[in-house]
Structure formats: structure tokens, C-alpha cells
CSV table of C-alpha atoms (C1' of nucleotides) in Angstrom, one decimal:
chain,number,residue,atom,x,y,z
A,25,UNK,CA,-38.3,-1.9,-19.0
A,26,UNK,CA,-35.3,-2.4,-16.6
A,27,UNK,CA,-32.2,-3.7,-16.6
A,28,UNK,CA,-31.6,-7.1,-17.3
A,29,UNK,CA,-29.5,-9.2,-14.6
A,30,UNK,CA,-26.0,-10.1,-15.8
A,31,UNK,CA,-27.2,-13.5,-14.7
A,32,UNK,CA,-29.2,-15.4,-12.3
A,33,UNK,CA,-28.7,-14.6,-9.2
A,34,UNK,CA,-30.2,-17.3,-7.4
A,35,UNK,CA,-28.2,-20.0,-8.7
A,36,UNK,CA,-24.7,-18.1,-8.9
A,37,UNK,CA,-22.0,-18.5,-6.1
A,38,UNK,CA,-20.6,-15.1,-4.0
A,39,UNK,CA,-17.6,-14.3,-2.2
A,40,UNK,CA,-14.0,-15.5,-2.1
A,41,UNK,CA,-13.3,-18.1,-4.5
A,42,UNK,CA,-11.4,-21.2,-3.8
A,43,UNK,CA,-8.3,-22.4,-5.4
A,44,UNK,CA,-10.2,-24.8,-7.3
A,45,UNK,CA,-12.4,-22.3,-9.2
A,46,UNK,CA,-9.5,-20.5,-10.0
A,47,UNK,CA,-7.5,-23.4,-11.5
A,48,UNK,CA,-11.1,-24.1,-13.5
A,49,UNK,CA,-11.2,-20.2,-14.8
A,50,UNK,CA,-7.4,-19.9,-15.3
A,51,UNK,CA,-8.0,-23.0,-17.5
A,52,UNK,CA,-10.8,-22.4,-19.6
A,53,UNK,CA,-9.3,-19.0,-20.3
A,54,UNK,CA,-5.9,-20.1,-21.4
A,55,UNK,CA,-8.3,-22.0,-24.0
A,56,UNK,CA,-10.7,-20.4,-25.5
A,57,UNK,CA,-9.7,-16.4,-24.3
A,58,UNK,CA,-11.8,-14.0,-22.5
A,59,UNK,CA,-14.4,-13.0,-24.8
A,60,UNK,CA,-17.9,-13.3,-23.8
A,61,UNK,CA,-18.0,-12.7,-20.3
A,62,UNK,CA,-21.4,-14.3,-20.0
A,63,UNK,CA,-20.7,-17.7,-21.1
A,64,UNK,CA,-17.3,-18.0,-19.5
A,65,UNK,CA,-18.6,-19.6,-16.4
A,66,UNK,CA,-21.0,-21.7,-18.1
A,67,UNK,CA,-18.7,-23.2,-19.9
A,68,UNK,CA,-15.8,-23.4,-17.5
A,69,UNK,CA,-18.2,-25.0,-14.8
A,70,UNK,CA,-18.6,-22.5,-12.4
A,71,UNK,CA,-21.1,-21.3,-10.6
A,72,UNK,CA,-20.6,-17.9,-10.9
A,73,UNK,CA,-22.0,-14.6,-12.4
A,74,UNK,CA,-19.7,-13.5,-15.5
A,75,UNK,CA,-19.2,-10.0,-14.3
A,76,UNK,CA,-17.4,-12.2,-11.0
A,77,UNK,CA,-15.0,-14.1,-12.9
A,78,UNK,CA,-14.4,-11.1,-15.1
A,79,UNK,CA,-13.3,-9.1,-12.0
A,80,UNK,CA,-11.3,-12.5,-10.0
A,81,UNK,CA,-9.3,-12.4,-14.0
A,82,UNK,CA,-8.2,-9.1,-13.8
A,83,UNK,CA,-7.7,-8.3,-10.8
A,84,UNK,CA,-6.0,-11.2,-9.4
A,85,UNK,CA,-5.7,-14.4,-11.8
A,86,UNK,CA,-4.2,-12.8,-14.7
A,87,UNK,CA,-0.3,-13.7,-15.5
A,88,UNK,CA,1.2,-10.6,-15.8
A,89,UNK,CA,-0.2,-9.1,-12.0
A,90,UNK,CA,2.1,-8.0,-9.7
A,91,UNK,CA,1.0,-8.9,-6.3
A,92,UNK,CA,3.6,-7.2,-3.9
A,93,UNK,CA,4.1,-3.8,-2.1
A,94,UNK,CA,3.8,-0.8,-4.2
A,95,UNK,CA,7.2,0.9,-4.9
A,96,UNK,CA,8.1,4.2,-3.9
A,97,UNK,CA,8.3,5.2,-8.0
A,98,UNK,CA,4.6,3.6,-8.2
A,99,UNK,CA,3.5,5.6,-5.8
A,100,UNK,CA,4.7,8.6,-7.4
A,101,UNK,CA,3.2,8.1,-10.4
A,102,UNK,CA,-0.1,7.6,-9.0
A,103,UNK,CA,-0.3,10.5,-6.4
A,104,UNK,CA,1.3,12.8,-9.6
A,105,UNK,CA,-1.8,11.3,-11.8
A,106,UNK,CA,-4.2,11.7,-9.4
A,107,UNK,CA,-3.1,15.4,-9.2
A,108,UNK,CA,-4.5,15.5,-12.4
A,109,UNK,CA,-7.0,13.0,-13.6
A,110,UNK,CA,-8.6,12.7,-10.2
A,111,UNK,CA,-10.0,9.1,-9.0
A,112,UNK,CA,-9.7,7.5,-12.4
A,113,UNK,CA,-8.2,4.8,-11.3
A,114,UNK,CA,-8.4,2.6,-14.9
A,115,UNK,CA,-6.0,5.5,-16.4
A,116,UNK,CA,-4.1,5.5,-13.8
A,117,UNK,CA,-3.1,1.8,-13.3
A,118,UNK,CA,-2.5,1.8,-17.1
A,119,UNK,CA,0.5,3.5,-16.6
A,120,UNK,CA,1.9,0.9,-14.1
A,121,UNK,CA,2.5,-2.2,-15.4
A,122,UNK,CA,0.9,-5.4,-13.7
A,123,UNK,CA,-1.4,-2.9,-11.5
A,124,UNK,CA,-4.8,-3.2,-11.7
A,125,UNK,CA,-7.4,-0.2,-11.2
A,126,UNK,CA,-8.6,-1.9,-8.3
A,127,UNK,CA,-5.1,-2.6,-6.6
A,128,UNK,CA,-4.7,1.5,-7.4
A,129,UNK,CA,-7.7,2.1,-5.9
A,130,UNK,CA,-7.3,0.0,-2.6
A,131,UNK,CA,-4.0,1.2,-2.4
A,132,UNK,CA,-5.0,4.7,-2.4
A,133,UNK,CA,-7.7,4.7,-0.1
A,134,UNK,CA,-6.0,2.8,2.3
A,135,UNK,CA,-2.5,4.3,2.2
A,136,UNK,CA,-1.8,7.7,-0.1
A,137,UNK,CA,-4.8,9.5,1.0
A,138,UNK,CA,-3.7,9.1,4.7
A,139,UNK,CA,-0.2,10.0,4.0
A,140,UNK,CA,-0.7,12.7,2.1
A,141,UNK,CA,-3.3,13.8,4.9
A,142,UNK,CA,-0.8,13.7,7.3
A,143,UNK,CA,1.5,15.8,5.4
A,144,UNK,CA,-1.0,18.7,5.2
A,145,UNK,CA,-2.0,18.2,1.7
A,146,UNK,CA,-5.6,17.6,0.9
A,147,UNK,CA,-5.6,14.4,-1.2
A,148,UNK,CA,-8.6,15.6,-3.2
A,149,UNK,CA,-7.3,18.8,-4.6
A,150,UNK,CA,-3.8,18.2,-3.5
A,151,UNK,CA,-3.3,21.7,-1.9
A,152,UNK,CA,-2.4,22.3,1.6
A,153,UNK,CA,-5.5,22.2,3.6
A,154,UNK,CA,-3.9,25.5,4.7
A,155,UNK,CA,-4.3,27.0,1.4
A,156,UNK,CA,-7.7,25.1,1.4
A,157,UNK,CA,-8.9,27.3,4.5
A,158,UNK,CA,-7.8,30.7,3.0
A,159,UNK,CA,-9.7,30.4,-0.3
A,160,UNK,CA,-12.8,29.4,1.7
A,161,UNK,CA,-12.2,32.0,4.1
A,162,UNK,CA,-12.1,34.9,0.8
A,163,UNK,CA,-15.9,33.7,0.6
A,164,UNK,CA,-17.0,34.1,3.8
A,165,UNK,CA,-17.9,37.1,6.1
A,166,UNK,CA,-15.4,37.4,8.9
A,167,UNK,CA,-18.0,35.9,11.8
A,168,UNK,CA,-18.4,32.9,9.5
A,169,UNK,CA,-14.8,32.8,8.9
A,170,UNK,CA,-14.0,33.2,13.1
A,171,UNK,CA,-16.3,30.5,13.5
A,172,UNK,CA,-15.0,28.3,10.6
A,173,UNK,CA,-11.8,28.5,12.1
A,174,UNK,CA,-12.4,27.8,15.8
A,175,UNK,CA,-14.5,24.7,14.7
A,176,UNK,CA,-11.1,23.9,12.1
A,177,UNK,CA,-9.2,24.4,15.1
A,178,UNK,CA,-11.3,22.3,17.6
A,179,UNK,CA,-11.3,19.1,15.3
A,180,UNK,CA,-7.8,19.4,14.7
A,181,UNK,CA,-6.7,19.4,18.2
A,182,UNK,CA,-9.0,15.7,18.9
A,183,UNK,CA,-6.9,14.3,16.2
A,184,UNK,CA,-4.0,15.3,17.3
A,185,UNK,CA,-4.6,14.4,20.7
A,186,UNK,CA,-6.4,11.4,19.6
A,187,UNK,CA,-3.5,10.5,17.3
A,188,UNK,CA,-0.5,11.4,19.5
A,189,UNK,CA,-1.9,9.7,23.0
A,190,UNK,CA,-3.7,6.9,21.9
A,191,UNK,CA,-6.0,7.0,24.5
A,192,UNK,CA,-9.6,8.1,25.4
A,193,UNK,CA,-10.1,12.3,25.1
A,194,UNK,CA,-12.4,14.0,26.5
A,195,UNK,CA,-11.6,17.6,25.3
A,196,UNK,CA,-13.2,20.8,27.0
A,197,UNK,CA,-12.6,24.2,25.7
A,198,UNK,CA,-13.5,26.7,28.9
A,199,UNK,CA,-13.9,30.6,28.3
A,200,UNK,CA,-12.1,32.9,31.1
A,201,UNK,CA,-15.3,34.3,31.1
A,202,UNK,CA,-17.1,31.0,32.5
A,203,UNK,CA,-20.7,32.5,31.1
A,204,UNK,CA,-19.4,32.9,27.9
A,205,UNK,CA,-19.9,30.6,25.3
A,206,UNK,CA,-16.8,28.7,24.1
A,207,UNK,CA,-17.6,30.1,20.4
A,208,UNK,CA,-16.5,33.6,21.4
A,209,UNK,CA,-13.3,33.4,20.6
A,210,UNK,CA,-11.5,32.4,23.8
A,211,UNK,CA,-8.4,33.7,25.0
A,212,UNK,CA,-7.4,30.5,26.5
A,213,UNK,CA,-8.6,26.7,26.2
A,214,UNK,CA,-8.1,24.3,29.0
A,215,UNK,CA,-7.8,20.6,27.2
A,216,UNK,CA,-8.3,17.9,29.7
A,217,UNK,CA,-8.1,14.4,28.6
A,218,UNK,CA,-9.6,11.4,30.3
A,219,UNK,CA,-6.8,8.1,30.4
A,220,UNK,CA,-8.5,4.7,31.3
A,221,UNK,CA,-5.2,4.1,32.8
A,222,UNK,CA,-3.3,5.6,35.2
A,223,UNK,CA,-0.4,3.5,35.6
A,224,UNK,CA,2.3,4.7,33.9
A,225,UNK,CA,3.6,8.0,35.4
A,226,UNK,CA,6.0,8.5,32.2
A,227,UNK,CA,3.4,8.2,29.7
A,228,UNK,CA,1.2,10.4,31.3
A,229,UNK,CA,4.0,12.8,31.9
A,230,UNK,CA,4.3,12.5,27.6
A,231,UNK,CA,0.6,13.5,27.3
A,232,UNK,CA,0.3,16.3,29.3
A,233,UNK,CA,3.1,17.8,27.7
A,234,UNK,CA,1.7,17.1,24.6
A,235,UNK,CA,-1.5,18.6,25.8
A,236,UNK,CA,0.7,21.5,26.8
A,237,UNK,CA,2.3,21.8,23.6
A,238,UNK,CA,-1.2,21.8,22.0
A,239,UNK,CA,-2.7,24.5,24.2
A,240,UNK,CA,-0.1,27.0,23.6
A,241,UNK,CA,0.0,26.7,20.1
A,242,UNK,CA,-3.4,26.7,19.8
A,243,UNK,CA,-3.7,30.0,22.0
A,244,UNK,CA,-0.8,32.2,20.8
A,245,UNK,CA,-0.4,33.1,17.2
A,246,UNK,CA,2.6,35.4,18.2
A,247,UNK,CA,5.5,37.1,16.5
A,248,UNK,CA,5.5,36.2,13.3
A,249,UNK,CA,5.0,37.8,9.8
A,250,UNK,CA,2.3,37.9,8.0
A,251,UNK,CA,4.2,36.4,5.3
A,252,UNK,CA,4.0,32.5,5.2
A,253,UNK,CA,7.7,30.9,4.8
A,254,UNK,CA,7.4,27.9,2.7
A,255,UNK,CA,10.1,25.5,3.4
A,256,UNK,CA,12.4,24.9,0.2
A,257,UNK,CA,14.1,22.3,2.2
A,258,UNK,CA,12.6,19.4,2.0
A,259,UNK,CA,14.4,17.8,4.9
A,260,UNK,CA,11.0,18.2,6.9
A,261,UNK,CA,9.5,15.7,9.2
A,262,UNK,CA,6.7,15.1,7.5
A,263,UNK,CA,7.9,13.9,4.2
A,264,UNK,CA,9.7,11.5,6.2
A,265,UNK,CA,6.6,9.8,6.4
A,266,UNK,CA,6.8,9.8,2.3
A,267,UNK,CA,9.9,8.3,1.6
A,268,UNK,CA,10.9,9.5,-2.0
A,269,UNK,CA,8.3,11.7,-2.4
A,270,UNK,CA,7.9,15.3,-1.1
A,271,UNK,CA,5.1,18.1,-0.9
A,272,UNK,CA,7.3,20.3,0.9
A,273,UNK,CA,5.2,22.0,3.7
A,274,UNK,CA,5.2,25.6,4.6
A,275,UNK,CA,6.8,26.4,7.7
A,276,UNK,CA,5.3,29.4,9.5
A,277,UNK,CA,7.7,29.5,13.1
A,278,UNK,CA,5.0,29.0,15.6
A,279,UNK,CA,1.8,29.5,13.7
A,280,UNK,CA,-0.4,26.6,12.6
A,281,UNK,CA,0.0,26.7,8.7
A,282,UNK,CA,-3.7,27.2,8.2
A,283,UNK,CA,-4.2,30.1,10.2
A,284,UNK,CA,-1.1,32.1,9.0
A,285,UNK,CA,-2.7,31.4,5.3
A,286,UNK,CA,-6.0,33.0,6.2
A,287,UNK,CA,-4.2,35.9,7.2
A,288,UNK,CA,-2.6,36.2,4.1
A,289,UNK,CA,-5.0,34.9,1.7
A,290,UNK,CA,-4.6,35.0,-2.3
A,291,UNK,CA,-1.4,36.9,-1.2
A,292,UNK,CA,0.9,34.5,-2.1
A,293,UNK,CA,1.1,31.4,-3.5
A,294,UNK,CA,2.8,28.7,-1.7
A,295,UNK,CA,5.9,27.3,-3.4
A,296,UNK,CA,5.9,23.8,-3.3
A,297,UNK,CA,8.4,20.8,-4.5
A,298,UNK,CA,8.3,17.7,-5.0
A,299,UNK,CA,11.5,14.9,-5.5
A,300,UNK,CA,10.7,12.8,-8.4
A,301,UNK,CA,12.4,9.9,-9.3
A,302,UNK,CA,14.8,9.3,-12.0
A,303,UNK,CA,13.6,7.0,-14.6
A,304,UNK,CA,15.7,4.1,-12.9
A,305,UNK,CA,17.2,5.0,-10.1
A,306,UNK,CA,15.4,4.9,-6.7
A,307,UNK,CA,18.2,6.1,-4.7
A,308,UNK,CA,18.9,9.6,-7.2
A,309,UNK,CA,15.7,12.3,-7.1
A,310,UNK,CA,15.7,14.9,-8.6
A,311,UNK,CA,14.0,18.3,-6.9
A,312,UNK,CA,11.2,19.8,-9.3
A,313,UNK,CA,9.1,22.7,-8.4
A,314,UNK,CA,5.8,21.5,-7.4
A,315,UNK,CA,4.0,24.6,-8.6
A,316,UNK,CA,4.6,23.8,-12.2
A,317,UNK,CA,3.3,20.6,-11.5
A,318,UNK,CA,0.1,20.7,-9.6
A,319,UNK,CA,-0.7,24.5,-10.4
A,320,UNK,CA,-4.3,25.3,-11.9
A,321,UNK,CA,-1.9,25.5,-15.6
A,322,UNK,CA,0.1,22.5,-14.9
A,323,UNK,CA,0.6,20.7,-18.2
A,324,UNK,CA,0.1,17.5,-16.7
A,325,UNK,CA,2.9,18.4,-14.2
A,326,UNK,CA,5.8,18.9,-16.7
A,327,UNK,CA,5.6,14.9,-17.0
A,328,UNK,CA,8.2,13.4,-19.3
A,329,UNK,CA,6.6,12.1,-22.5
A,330,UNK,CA,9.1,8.7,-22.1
A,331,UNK,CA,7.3,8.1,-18.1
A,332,UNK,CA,4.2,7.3,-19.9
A,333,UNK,CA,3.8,4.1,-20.1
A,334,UNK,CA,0.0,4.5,-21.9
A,335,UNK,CA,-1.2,7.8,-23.7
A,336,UNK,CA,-3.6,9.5,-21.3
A,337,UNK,CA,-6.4,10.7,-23.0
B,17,DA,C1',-5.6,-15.9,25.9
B,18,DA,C1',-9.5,-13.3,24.5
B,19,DG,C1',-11.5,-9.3,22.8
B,20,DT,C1',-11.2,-5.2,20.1
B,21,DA,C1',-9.7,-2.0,16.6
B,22,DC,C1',-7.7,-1.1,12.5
B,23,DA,C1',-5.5,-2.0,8.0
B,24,DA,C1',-5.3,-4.3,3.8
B,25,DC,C1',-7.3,-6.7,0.3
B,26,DA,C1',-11.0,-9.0,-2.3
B,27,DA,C1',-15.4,-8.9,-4.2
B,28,DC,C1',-19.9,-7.0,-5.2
B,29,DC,C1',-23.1,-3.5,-7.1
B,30,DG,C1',-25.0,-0.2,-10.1
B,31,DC,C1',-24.3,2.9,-13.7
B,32,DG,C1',-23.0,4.6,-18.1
B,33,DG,C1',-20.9,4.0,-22.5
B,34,DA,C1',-19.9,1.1,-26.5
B,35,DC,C1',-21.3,-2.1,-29.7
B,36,DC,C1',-24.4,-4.5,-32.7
B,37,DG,C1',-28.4,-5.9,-35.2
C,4,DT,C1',-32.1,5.8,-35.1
C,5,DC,C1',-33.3,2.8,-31.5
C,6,DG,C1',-33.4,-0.8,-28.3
C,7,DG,C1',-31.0,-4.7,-26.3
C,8,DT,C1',-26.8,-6.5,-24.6
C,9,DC,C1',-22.2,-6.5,-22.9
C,10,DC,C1',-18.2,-4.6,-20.7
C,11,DG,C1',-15.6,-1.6,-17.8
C,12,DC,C1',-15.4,1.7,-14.3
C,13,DG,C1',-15.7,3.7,-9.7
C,14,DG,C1',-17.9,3.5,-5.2
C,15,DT,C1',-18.9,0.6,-1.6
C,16,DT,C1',-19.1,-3.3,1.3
C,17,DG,C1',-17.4,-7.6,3.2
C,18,DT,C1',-13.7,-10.6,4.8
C,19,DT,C1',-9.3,-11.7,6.6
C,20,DG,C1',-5.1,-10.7,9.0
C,21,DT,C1',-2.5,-8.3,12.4
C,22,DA,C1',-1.5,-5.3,16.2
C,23,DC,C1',-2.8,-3.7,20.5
C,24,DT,C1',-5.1,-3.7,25.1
DNA sequence: AAGTACAACAACCGCGGACCG
DNA sequence: TCGGTCCGCGGTTGTTGTACT
């Protein structure tokens, strides 16, 4: 015996509701309450499924929503829970007033997940993708682990490319040894990009530095120790891009982070921080060691009791 | 101005747990 | 204890708006 339908779905209207079914659910639940999911849009008139005008109530009709941008502090609170509780999104919106799990949700997949990809951090586990690469790398053989990171290194460069120039890219990598396959660990890559536009010399002249840039670092992993240097100051670029909120990145001179981890692998651990607001104040942050707070024995990151708004269970 | 790509938001779907008789 | 029903959650898809070419 299956499921039984929530309703019938033949004779139930989908998609984005109109102002005037809103007034009609708005008003029959300032009456008689939400209880009963089922027989709310019988009795209000509508022609909808319950389960719909369950979901248009709390996630948009319901008088104490917020509806505008997500503040630096909210975001916070929701990258630090998600740290911990992972994608429950219910929890996590209970602890910010007038949010909704859905408006967490969207938020998140649309916005923190790409910020804190571009700042290196792997919004599932919240680690550096460099420290990411060395604990996969302490499971593999070293050919799986060469090849793991040429293909690492290969997908990286597209984005970059891809994500600095904007245009078409048509990467090639090309052995000195031209019979040799470009999975042998070249000595040198030559990226060529194709442009469907050739008309401005000054932009071009941008990309192929870029390119430039790219190859070298790419080829040369030179000079440095083997020790990764994790930047205490958090006056990096790339939590520029997360205003009030810092993972501070490691800073390895001219090695790519992840390559300089899988080097030195389980030998240290990286030493992260993080700005956290003050209860009130935007402007003031406090500095708060990161490891403490997203570490394997994190007590739910050292949170202060009082910046629950709702128990977590 | 038109077409395209992308971002943001809204809504739907199916599943699992809680509740109740 | 069990089966039926309802509700809430999280994943996914659809729609709309905006920026870019």
C-alpha cells in the first residue's frame, strides 16, 4: 500500500501564487491558525495542495519574516553552524530570527558556498581544500597521488583562467618530450587560450600575463620550505571577499597551498582564525583561533551560550 | 535591441519521523 | 504494537531578474 497523496493533484493549482491567494491564506490564517494543513485551502478557497500553502506561510507570508540581504553577523552564524551541524538548514535558521530554513538554504547555495570556495575552504568540511588534498594523498600510492595532483592541478588552472579572462579557453598542456604523454609529469605546460575577440590589445595584453603568471606557478615549486606558513594576519585578499568574516589562508611564498600541504602531510596542522563579531557591534571583531572552533574536538566552536538564540540539540 | 548566461529566489517533491486511534 | 495520517525537512527544479556580449 503506498503513499497516500497530500491531495488531489489534478484539481490543485502550481507555481507562484498571486497576490490575491496570499491576501485569501494570510486571511483565513489570522482566523482560524495554522493547524490542519490539509483543510487550510479548502476552507480558505484556494486551489491549492496544503503542503503549498504550508510552505508560501513560512517561507514568505508569515509576519515576523525578514525579507532583505543577509547581514554580515547572519552569515557568521550560519557558516559557524554549518561547521558543525552540516546542511541542517531548520536548526540553523532557528537561530536567526525572521529566517527561514529555506532562505538559509538558498542563501547558502547561492552565496557562502561560493565564497567560501573562493577563499580556499571546502564548504563541506570547511578545511582548506589544501589540507583536503594532503589527507587524501596519506591514502594513496605515490603514482595515484602524482596523478591526483596533475589532474587537481589541470582543473584548477581552467578555473582560474576561465574565471580571471572571462573568455573562451582552450587549454593545452604539451610535454617537452612531444611523444610523451601529458600525464608524465611535465616539466613545462604551454596554456594557450582561444579569445573570440581580438580587439582589444590591452585586455589581451592582461590575459597573457595572466596566462604567464599561471604557467610559472604552475611549473616551479621553488625555494621554499617544506614547512607551510599560515598567515596569522588576516589582512589577506581573499577574506576581502568575506567582509567580517575570516578563514585566514595559509600563505606558502610561491607554492600553490595544496601542493606545499601534500608535501607536508599530517605534519602540521594549519592554524586558522576567524573574526567573529561582537554581540552588537558590526564594526568591532574580535580575532578567535579558528582551530578551536572548527577542529575534529571543537565544542561547537567555543560559541557563547548567550549567541544562541534556540538550544541546538 | 536582442540574445545569452548567470544569480537569486520561490516552489515542488519525496522521504522520514511524530502523532494518534 | 501497528497502520494511517500529517507535518517538517532537505534536495531539487523552475521562474524571474539582471548583467553582459
Amino acid at each position: 500500500m503506498g503513499r497516500i497523496p497530500c491531495c488531489e493533484k489534478e484539481s490543485v493549482k502550481k507555481g507562484q501564487w498571486t497576490p490575491e491567494e496570499d491576501h485569501k491564506l494570510s486571511s483565513y490564517i489570522a482566523q482560524h491558525g495554522t493547524r490542519n494543513w490539509r483543510l487550510i485551502p479548502k476552507n480558505a478557497g484556494l486551489q491549492r495542495c496544503g503542503k503549498s500553502c504550508r510552505l508560501r506561510w513560512t517561507n514568505y507570508l508569515r509576519p515576523d519574516l525578514k525579507h532583505g540581504q543577509f547581514s554580515d553577523t547572519e552569515e557568521q552564524i550560519i557558516v559557524r553552524l554549518h561547521s558543525v551541524l552540516g546542511n541542517r538548514w531548520s536548526v540553523i535558521a532557528a537561530q536567526l530570527p525572521g529566517r527561514t530554513d529555506n532562505d538559509v538554504k538558498n542563501h547558502w547555495n547561492t552565496k557562502l558556498k561560493k565564497k567560501l570556495s573562493g577563499m580556499g575552504i571546502d564548504p563541506v568540511t570547511h578545511k582548506p581544500y589544501s589540507h583536503l588534498m594532503a589527507e587524501i594523498a596519506t591514502t594513496l600510492a605515490p603514482p595515484q597521488v602524482a596523478n591526483l595532483a596533475e589532474a587537481t592541478l589541470g582543473c584548477l588552472k581552467d578555473e582560474m583562467l576561465h574565471l580571471l579572462t572571462k573568455k573562451h579557453i582552450d587549454i593545452q598542456f604539451q610535454s617537452p618530450n612531444s611523444h610523451a604523454p601529458p600525464q608524465t609529469s611535465p616539466n613545462s605546460y604551454n596554456i594557450t587560450s582561444k579569445h573570440e575577440s581580438n580587439d582589444d590589445d590591452d585586455d589581451d595584453d592582461t590575459i597573457e600575463k595572466i596566462k604567464l603568471g599561471l604557467s610559472r606557478a604552475i611549473i616551479h615549486e621553488p625555494h621554499t620550505t617544506n614547512k607551510p606558513c599560515w598567515d596569522a594576519n588576516m589582512n589577506g585578499a581573499s577574506s576581502a571577499n568575506f567582509p567580517g568574516f575570516h578563514y585566514a589562508l595559509p600563505s606558502f611564498g610561491h607554492e600553490s597551498p595544496w601542493s606545499q600541504s601534500m608535501c607536508t602531510a599530517g605534519d602540521q596542522q594549519p592554524q586558522f582564525h576567524s573574526k567573529l563579531p561582537d554581540n552588537d557591534s558590526e564594526g568591532e571583531k574580535d580575532t578567535r583561533n579558528v582551530s578551536t572552533m572548527f577542529g575534529p574536538d571543537c565544542d561547537l566552536w567555543d560559541l557563547p551560550s548567550n549567541d544562541l538564540i534556540n538550544p541546538l540539540v
